[in-house]
PDB file of C-alpha atoms in Angstrom:
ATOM      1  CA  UNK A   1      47.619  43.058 -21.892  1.00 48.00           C
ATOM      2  CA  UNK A   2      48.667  39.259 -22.038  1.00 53.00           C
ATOM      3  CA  UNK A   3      46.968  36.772 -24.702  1.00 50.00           C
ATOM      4  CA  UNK A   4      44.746  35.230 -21.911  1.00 50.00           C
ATOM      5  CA  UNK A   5      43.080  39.041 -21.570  1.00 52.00           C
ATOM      6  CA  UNK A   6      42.656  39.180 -25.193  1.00 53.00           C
ATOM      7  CA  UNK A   7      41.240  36.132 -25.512  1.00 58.00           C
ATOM      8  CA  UNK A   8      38.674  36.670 -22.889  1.00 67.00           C
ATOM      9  CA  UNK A   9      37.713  39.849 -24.320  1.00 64.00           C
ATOM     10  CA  UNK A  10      37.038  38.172 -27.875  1.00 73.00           C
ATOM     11  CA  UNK A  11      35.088  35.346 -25.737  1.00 76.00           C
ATOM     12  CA  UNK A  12      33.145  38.072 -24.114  1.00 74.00           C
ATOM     13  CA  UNK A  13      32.636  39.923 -27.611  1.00 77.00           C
ATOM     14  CA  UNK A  14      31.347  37.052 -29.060  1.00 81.00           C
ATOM     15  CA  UNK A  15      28.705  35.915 -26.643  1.00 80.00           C
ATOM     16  CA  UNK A  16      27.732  39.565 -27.065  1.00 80.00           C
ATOM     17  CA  UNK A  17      27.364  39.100 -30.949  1.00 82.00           C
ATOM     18  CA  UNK A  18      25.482  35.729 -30.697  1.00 81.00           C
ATOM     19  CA  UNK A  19      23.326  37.484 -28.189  1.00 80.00           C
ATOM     20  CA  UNK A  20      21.821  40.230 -29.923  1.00 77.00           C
ATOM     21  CA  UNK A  21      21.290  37.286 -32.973  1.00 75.00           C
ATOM     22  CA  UNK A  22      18.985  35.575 -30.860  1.00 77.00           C
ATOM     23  CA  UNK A  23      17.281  38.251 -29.712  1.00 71.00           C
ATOM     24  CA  UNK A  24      13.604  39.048 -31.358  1.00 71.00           C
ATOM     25  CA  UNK A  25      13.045  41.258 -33.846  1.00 67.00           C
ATOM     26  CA  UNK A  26      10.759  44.715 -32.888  1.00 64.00           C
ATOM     27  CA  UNK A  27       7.732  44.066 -35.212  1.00 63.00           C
ATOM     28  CA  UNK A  28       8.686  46.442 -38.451  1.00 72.00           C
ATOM     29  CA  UNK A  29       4.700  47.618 -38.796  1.00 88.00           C
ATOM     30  CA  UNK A  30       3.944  51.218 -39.860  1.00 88.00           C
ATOM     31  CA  UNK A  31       1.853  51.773 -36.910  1.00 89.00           C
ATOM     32  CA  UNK A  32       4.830  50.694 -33.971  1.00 89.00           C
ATOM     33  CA  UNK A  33       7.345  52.652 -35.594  1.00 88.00           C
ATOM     34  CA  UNK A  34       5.176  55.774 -35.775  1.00 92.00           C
ATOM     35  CA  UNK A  35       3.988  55.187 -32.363  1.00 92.00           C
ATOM     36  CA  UNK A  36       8.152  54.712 -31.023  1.00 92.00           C
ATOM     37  CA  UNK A  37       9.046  58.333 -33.203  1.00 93.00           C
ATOM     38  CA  UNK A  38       6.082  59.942 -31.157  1.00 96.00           C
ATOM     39  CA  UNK A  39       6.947  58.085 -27.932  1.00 96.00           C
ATOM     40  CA  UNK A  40      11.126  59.393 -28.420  1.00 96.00           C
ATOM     41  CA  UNK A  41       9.615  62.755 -29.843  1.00 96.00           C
ATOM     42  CA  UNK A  42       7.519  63.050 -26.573  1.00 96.00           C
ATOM     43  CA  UNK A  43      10.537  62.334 -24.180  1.00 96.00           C
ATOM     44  CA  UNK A  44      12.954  64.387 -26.136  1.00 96.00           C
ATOM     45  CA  UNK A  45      10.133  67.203 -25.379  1.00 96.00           C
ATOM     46  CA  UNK A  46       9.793  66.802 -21.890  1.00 97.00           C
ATOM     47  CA  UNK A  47      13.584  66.802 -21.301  1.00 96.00           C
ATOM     48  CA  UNK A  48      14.020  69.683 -23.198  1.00 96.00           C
ATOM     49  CA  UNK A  49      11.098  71.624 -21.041  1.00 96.00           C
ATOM     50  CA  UNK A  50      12.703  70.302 -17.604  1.00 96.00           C
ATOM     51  CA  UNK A  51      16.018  71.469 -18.633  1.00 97.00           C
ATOM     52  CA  UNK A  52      14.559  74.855 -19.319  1.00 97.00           C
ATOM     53  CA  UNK A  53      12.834  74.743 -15.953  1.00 97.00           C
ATOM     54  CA  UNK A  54      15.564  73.957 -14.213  1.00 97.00           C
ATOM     55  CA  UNK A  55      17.690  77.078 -15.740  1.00 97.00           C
ATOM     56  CA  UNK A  56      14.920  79.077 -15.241  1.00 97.00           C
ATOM     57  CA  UNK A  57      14.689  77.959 -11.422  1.00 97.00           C
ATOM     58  CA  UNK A  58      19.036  78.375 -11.451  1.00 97.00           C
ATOM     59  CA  UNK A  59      18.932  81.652 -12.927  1.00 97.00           C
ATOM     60  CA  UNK A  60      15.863  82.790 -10.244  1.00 97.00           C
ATOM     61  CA  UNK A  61      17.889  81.656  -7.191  1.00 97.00           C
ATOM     62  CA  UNK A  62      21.126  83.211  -8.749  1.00 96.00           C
ATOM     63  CA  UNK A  63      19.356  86.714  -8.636  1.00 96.00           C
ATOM     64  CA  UNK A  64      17.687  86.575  -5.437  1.00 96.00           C
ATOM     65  CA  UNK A  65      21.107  85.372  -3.634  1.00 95.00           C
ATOM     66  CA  UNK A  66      22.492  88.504  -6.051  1.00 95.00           C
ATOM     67  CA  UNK A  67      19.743  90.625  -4.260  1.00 94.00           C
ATOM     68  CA  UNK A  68      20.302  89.440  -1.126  1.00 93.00           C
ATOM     69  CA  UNK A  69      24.355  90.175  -1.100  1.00 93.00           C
ATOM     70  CA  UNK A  70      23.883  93.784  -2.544  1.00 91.00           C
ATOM     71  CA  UNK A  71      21.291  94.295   0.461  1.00 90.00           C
ATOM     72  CA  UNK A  72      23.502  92.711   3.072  1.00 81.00           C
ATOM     73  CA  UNK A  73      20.985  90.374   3.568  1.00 66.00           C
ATOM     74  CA  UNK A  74      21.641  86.444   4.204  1.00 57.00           C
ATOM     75  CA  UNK A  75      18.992  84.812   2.198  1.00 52.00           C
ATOM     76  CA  UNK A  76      19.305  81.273   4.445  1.00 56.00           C
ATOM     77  CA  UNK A  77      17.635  83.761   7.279  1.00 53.00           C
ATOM     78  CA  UNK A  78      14.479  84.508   4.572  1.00 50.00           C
TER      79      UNK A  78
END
């Protein structure tokens, strides 16, 4: 890493920093930041069920391919 890199990473760093400065403010009411935990509670809860549907689904396939092998069955030809 030469001084040049450096210095364009402390450039970069900077603009980054004087950025988020300017940026607005999220309003700090009551009623926002209850409705953001509810929004983040809600998505948290919907990736947790598609996760579990998604093992459920894995797990489901995994035995009926397990099925299929024990029976000498090819379970593409289903």
């Amino acid at each position: 890493m030469t001084a040049s890199d450096s210095l364009s990473h402390e450039t970069v760093f900077a603009d980054l920093r004087l950025a988020a400065m300017k940026r607005e403010r999220e309003p700090s009411s009551k009623a926002y930041r209850q409705d953001r935990f509810e929004n983040t509670e809600r998505a948290a809860k919907e990736t947790i069920e598609a996760e579990q549907r998604a093992r459920r689904e894995k797990t489901k396939r995994l035995k009926e391919l397990r099925l299929a092998q024990q029976s000498g069955q090819d379970p593409a030809t289903k």
